[in-house]
JSON list of C-alpha atoms in Angstrom, two decimals:
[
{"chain": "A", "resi": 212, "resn": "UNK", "atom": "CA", "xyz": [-24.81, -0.71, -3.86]},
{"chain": "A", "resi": 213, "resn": "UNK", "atom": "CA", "xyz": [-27.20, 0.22, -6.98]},
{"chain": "A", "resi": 214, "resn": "UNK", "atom": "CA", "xyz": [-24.23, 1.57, -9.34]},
{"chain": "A", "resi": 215, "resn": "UNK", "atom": "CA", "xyz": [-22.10, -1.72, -8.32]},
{"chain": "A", "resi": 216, "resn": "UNK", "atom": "CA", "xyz": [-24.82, -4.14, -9.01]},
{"chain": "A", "resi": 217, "resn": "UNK", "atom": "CA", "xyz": [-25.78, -2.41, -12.47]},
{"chain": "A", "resi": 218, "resn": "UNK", "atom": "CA", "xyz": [-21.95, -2.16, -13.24]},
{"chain": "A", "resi": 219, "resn": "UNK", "atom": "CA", "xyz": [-22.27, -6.01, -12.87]},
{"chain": "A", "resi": 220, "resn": "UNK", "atom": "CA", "xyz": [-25.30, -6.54, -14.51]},
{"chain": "A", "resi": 221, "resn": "UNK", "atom": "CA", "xyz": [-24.02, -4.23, -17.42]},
{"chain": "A", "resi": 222, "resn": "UNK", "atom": "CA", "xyz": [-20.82, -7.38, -17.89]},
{"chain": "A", "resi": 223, "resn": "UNK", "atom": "CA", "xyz": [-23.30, -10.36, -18.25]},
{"chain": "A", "resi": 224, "resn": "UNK", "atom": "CA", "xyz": [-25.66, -8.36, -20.43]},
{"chain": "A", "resi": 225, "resn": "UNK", "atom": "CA", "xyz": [-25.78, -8.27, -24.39]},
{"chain": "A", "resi": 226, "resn": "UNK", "atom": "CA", "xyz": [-24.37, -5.04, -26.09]},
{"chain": "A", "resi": 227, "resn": "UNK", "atom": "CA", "xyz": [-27.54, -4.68, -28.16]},
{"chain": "A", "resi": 228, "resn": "UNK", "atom": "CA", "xyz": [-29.38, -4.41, -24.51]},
{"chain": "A", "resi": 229, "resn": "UNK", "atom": "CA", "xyz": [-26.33, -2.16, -23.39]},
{"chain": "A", "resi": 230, "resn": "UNK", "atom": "CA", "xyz": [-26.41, -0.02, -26.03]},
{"chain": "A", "resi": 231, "resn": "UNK", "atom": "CA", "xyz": [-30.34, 0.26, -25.79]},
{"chain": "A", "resi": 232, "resn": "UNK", "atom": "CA", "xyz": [-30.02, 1.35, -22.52]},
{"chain": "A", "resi": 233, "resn": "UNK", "atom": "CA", "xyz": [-32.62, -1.53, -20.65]},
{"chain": "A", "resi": 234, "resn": "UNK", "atom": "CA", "xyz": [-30.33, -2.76, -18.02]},
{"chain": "A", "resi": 235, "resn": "UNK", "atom": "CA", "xyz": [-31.12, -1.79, -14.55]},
{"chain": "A", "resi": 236, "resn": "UNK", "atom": "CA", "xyz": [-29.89, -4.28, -11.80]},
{"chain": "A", "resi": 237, "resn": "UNK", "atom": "CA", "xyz": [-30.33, -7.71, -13.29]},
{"chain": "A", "resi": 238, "resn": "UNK", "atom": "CA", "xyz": [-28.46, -8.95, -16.58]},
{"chain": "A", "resi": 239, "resn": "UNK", "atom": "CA", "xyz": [-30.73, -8.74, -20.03]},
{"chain": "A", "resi": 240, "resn": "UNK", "atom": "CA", "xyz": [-30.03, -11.66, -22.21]},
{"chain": "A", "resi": 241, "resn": "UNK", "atom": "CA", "xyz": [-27.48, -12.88, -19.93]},
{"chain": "A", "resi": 242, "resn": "UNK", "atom": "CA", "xyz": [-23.85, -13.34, -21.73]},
{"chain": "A", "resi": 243, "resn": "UNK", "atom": "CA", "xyz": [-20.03, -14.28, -20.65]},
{"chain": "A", "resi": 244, "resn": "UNK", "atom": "CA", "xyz": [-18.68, -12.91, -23.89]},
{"chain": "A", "resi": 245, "resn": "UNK", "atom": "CA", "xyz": [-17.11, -9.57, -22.59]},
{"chain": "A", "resi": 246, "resn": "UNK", "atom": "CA", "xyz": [-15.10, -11.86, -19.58]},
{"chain": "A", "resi": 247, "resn": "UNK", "atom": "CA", "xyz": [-14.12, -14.41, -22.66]},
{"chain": "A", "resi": 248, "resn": "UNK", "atom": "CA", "xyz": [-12.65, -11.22, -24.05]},
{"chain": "A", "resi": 249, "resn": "UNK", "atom": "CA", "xyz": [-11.08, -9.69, -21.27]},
{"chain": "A", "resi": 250, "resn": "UNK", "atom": "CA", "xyz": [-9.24, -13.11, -20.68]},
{"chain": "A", "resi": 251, "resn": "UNK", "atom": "CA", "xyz": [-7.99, -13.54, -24.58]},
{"chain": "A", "resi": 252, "resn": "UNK", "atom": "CA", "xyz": [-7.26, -9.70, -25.39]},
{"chain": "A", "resi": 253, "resn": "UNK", "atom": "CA", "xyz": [-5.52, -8.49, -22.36]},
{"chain": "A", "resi": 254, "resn": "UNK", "atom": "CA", "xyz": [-2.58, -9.38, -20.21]},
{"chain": "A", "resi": 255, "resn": "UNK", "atom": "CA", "xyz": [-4.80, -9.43, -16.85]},
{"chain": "A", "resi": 256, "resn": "UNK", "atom": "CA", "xyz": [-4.57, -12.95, -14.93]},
{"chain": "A", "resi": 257, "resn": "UNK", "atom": "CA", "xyz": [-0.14, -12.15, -15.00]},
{"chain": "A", "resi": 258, "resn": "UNK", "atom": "CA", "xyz": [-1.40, -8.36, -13.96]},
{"chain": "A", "resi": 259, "resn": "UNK", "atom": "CA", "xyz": [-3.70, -9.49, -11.16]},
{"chain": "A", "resi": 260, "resn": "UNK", "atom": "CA", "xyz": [-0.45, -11.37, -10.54]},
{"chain": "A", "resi": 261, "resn": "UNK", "atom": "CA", "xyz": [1.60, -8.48, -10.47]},
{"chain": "A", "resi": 262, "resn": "UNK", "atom": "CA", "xyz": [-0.37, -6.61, -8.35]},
{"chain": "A", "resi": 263, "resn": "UNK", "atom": "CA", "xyz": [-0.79, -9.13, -5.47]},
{"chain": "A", "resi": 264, "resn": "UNK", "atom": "CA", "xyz": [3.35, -8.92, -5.66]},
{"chain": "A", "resi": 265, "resn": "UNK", "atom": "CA", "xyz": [3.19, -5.58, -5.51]},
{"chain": "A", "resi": 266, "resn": "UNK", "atom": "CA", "xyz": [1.25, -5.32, -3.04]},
{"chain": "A", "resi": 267, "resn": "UNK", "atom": "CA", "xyz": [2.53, -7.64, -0.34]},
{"chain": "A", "resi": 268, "resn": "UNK", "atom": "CA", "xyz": [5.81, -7.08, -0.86]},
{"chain": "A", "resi": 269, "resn": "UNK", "atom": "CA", "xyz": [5.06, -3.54, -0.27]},
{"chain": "A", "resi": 270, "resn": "UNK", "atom": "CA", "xyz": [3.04, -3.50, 2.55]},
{"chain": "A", "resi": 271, "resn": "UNK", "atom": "CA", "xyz": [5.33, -5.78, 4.24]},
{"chain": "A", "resi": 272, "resn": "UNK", "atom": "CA", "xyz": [8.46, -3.12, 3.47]},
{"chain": "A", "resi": 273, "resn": "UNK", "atom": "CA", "xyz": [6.39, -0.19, 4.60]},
{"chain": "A", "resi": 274, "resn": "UNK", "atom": "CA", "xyz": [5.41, -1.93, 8.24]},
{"chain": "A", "resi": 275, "resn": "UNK", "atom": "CA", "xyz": [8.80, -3.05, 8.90]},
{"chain": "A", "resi": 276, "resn": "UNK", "atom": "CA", "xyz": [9.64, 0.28, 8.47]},
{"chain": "A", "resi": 277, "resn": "UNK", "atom": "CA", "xyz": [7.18, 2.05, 10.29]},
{"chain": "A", "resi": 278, "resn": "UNK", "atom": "CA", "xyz": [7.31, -0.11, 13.05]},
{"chain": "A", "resi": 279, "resn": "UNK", "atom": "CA", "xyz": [10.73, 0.45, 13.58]},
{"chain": "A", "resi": 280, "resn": "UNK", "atom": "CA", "xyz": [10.55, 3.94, 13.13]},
{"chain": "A", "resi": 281, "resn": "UNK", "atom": "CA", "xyz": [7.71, 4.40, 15.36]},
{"chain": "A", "resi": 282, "resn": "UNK", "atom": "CA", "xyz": [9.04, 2.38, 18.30]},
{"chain": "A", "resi": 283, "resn": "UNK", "atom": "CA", "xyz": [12.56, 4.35, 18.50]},
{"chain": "A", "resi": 284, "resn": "UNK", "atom": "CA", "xyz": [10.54, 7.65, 18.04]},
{"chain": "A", "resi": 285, "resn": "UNK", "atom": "CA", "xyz": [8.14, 6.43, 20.98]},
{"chain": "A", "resi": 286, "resn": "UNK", "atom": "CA", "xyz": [10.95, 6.55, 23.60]},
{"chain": "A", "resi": 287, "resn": "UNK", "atom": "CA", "xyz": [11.96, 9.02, 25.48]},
{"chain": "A", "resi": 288, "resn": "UNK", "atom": "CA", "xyz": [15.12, 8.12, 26.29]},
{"chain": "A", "resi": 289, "resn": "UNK", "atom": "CA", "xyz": [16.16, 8.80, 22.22]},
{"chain": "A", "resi": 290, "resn": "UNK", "atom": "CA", "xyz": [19.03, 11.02, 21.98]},
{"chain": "A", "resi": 291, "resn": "UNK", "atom": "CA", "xyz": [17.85, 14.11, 19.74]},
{"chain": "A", "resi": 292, "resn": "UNK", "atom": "CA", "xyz": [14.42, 12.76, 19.46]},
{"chain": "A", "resi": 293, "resn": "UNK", "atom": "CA", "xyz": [12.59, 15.56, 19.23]},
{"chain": "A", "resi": 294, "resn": "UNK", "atom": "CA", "xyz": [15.19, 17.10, 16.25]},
{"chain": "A", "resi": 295, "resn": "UNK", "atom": "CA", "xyz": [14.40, 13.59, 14.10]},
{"chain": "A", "resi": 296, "resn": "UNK", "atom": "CA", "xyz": [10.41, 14.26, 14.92]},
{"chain": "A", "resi": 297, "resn": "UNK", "atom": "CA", "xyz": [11.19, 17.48, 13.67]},
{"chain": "A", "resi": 298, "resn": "UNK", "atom": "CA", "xyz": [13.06, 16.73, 10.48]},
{"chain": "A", "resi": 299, "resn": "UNK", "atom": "CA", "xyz": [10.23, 14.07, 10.11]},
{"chain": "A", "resi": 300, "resn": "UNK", "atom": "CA", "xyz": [7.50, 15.86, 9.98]},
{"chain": "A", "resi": 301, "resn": "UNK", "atom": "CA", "xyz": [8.88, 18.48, 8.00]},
{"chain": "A", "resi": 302, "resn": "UNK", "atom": "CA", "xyz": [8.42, 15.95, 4.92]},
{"chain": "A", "resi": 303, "resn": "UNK", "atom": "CA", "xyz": [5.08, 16.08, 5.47]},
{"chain": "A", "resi": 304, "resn": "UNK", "atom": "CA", "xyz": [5.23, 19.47, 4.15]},
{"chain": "A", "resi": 305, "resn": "UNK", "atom": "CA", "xyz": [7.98, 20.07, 1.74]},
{"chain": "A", "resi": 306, "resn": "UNK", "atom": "CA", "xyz": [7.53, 17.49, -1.66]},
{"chain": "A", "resi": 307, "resn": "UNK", "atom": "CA", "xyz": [10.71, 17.29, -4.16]},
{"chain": "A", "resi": 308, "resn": "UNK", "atom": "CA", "xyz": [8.47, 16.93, -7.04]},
{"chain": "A", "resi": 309, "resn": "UNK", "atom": "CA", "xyz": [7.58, 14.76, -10.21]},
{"chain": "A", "resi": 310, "resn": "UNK", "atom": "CA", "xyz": [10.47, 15.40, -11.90]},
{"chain": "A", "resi": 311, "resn": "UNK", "atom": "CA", "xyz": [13.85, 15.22, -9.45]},
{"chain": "A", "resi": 312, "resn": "UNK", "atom": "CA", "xyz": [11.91, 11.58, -8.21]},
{"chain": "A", "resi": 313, "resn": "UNK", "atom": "CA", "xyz": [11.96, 10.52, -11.90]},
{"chain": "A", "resi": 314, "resn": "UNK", "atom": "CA", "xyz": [15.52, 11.52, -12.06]},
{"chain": "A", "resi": 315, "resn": "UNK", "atom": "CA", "xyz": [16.49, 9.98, -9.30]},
{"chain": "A", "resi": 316, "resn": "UNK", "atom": "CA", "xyz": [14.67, 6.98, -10.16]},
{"chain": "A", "resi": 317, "resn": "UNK", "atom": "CA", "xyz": [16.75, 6.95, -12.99]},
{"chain": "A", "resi": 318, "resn": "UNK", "atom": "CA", "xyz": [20.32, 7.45, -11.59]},
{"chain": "A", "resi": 319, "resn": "UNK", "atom": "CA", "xyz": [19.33, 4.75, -9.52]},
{"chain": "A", "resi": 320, "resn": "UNK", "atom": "CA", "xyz": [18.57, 2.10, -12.18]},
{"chain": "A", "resi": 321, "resn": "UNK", "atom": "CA", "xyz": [15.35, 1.60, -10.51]},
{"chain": "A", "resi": 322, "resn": "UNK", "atom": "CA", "xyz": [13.47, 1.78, -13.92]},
{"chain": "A", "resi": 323, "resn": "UNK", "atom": "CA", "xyz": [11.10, -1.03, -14.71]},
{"chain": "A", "resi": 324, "resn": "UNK", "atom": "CA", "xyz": [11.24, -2.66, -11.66]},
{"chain": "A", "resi": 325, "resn": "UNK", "atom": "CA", "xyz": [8.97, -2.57, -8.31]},
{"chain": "A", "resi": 326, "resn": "UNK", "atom": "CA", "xyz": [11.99, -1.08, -6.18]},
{"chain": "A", "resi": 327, "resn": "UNK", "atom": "CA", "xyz": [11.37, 1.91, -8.19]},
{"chain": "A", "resi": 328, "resn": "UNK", "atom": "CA", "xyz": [7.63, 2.33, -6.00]},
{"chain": "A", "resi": 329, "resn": "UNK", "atom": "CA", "xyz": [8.19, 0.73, -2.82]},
{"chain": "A", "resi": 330, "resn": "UNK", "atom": "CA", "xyz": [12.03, 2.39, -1.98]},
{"chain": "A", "resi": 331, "resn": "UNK", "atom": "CA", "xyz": [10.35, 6.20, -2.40]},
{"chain": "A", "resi": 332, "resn": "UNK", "atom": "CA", "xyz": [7.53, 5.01, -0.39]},
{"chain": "A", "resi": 333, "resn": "UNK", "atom": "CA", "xyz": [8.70, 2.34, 2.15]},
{"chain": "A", "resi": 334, "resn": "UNK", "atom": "CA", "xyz": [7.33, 4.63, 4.78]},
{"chain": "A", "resi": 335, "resn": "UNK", "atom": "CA", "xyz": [4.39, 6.92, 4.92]},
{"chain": "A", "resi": 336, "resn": "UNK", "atom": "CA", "xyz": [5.30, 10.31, 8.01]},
{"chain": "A", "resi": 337, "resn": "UNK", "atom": "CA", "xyz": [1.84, 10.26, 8.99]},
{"chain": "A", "resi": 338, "resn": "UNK", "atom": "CA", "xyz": [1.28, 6.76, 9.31]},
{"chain": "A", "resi": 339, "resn": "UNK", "atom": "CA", "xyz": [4.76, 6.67, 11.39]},
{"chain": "A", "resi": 340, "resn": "UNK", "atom": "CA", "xyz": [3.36, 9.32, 13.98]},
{"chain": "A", "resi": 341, "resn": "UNK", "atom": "CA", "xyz": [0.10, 7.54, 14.14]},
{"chain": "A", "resi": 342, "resn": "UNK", "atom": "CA", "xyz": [1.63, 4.15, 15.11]},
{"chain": "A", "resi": 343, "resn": "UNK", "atom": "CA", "xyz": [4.31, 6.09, 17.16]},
{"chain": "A", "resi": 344, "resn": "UNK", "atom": "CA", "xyz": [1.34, 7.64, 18.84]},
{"chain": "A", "resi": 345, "resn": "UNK", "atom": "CA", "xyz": [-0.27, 4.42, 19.85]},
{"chain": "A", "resi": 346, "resn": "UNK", "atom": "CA", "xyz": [3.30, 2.93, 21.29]},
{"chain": "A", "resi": 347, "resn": "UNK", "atom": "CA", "xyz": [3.75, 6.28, 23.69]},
{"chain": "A", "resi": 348, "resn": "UNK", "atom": "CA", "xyz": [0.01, 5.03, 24.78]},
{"chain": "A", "resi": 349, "resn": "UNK", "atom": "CA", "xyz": [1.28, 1.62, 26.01]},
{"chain": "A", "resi": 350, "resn": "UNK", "atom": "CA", "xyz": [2.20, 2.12, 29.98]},
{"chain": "A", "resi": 351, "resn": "UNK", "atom": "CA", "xyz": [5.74, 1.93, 30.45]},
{"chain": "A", "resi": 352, "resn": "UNK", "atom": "CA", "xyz": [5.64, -0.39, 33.44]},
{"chain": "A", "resi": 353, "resn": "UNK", "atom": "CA", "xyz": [5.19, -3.10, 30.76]},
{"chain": "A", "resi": 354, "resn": "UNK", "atom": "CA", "xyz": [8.63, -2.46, 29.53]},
{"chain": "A", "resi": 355, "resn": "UNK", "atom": "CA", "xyz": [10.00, -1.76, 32.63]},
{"chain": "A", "resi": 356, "resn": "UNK", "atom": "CA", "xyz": [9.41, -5.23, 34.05]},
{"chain": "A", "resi": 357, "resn": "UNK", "atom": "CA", "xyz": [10.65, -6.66, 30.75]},
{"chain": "A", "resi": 358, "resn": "UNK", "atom": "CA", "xyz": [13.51, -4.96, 31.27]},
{"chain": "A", "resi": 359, "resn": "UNK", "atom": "CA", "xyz": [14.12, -6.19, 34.53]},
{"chain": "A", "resi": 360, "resn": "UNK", "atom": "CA", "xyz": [13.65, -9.65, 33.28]},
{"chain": "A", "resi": 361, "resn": "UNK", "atom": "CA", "xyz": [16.87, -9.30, 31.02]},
{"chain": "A", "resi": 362, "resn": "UNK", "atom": "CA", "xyz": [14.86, -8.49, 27.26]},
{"chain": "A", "resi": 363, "resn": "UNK", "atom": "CA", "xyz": [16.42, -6.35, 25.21]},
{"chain": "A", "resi": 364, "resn": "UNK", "atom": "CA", "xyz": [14.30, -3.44, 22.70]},
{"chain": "A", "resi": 365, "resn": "UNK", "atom": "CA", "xyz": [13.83, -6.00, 19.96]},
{"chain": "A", "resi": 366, "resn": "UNK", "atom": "CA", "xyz": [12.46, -8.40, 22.02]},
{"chain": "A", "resi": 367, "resn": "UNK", "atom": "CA", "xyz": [10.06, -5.83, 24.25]},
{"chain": "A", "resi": 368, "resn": "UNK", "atom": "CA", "xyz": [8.50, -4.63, 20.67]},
{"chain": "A", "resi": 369, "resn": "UNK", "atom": "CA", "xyz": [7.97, -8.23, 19.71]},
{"chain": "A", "resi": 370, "resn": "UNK", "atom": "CA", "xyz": [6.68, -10.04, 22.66]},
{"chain": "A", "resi": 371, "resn": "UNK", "atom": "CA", "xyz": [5.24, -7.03, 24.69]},
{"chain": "A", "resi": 372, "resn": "UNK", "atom": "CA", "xyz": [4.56, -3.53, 22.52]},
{"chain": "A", "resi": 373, "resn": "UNK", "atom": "CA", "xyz": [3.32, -5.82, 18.77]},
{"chain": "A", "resi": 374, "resn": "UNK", "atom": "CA", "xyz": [0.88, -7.85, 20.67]},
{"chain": "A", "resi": 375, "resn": "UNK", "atom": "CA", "xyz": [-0.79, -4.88, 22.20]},
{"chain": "A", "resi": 376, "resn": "UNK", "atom": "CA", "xyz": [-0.59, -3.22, 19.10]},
{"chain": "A", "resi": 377, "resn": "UNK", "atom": "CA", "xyz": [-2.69, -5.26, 16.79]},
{"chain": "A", "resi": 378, "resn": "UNK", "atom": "CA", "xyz": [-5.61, -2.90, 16.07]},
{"chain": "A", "resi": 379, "resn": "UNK", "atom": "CA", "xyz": [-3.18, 0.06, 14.80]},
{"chain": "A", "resi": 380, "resn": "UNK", "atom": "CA", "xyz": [-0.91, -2.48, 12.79]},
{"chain": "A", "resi": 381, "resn": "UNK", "atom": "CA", "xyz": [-4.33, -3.79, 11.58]},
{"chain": "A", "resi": 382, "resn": "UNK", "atom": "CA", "xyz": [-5.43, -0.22, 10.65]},
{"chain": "A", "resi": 383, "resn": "UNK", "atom": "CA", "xyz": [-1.82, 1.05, 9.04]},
{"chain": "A", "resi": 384, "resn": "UNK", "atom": "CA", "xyz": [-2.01, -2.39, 7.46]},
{"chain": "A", "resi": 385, "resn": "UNK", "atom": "CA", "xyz": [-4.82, -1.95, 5.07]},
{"chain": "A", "resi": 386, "resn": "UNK", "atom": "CA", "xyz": [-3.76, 1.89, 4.44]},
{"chain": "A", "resi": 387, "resn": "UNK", "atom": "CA", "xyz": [-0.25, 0.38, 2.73]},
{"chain": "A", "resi": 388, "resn": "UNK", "atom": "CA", "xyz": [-2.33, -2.69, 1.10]},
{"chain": "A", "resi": 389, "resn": "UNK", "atom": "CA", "xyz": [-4.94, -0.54, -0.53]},
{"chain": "A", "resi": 390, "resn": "UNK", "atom": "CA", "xyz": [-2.43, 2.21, -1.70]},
{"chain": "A", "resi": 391, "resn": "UNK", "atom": "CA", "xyz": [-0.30, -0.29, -3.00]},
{"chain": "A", "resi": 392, "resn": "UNK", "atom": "CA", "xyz": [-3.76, -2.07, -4.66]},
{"chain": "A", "resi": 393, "resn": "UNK", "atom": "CA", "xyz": [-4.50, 1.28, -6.40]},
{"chain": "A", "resi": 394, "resn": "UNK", "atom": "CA", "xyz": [-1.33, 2.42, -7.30]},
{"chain": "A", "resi": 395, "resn": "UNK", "atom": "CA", "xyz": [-1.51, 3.76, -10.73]},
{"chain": "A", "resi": 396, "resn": "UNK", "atom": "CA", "xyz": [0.80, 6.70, -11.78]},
{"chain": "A", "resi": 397, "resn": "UNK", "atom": "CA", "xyz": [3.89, 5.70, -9.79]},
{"chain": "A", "resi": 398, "resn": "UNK", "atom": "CA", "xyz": [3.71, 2.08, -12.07]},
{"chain": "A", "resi": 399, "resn": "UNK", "atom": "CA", "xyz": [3.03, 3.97, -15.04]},
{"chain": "A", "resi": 400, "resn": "UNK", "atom": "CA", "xyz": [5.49, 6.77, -14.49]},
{"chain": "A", "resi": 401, "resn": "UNK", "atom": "CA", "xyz": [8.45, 4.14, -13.87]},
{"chain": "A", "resi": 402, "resn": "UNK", "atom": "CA", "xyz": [7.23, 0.76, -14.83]},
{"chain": "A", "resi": 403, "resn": "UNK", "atom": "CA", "xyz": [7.23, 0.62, -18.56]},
{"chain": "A", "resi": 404, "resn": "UNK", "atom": "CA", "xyz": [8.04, -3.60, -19.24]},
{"chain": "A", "resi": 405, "resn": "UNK", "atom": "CA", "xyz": [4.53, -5.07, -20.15]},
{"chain": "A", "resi": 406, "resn": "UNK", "atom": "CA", "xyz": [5.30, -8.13, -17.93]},
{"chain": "A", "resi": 407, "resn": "UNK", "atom": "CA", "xyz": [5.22, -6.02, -15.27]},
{"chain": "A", "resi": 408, "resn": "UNK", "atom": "CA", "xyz": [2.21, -4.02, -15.90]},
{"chain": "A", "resi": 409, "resn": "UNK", "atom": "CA", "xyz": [-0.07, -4.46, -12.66]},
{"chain": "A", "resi": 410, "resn": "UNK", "atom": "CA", "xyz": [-4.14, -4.19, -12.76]},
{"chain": "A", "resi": 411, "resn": "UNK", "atom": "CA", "xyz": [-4.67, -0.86, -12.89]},
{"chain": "A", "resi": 412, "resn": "UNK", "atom": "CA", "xyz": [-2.75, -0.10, -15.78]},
{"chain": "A", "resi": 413, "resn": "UNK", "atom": "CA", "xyz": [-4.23, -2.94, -17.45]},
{"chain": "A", "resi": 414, "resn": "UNK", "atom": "CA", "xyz": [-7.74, -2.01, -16.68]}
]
């Protein structure tokens, strides 16, 4: 907590008491000048903007996804499951690399938009097998009787697996939101159009 509060005393302090090294964790002749400046000089209320954008629009992509994923991986009854489990987790290993991603980035005519970061990562492996994990924990009477009752898969993830599910979607949840928060060489690698420029960049 020390370094954050002196970090914040350090903004509503003077430069001469900055520069002359006498702030600890309280402000020394208190100022708003360097906020003022922020504000006027930089682009970073429309890149706060960005980023929330970014951000949700992200982490919604990236649940729907693994959710999905998760729940067809979790049954049993899959035809070739255990090959696409396979082949899954086998990205967790092998990476294309900087460069073919930029390239196909590229032939895509993602460039300078926010497809370009959340198509590549619009699902994270281990984050899949977690969640798919906590599904195969769920007892299967639960879907068995919803079965019996006439629901369909869709419906038994919705009404019966998502409800129980809450403190893993919570969990996976904040994983995609803070990635997405702190993304910073993805934007700058394909995001180039300074009204798109998110926080990160911009601080």
């Amino acid at each position: 907590l020390l370094p954050l509060l002196n970090i914040v005393a350090t903004s509503f302090s003077s430069e001469r008491a900055i520069m002359s090294n006498e702030v600890g964790i309280w402000p020394v002749e208190f100022t708003t000048y360097t906020y003022g400046q922020v504000v006027e000089r930089t682009p970073i209320i429309r890149a706060m903007k960005n980023t929330v954008v970014l951000t949700l629009v992200g982490t919604l992509i990236c649940m729907i996804m693994t959710i999905l994923g998760a729940y067809a991986l979790s049954k049993k009854r899959l035809v070739g499951r255990n090959v696409f489990l396979m082949m899954i987790t086998f990205t967790m290993l092998v990476n294309a690399g900087i460069i073919p991603n930029f390239l196909l980035i590229k032939d895509l005519k993602l460039m300078n938009t926010y497809w370009a970061i959340w198509l590549p990562g619009a699902i994270s492996t281990y984050n899949m097998i977690v969640m798919k994990t906590f599904f195969s924990a769920i007892p299967e009477s639960l879907e068995e009787s919803a079965f019996i009752d006439g629901a369909n898969d869709l419906v038994i993830m919705v009404r019966v697996i998502l409800p129980l599910s809450m403190p893993a979607i919570a969990t996976i949840t904040l994983f995609y939101a803070v990635g997405y928060w702190n993304s910073y060489f993805n934007v700058m690698m394909y995001v180039n159009s300074s009204s798109l420029k998110v926080l990160q960049q911009v601080l």
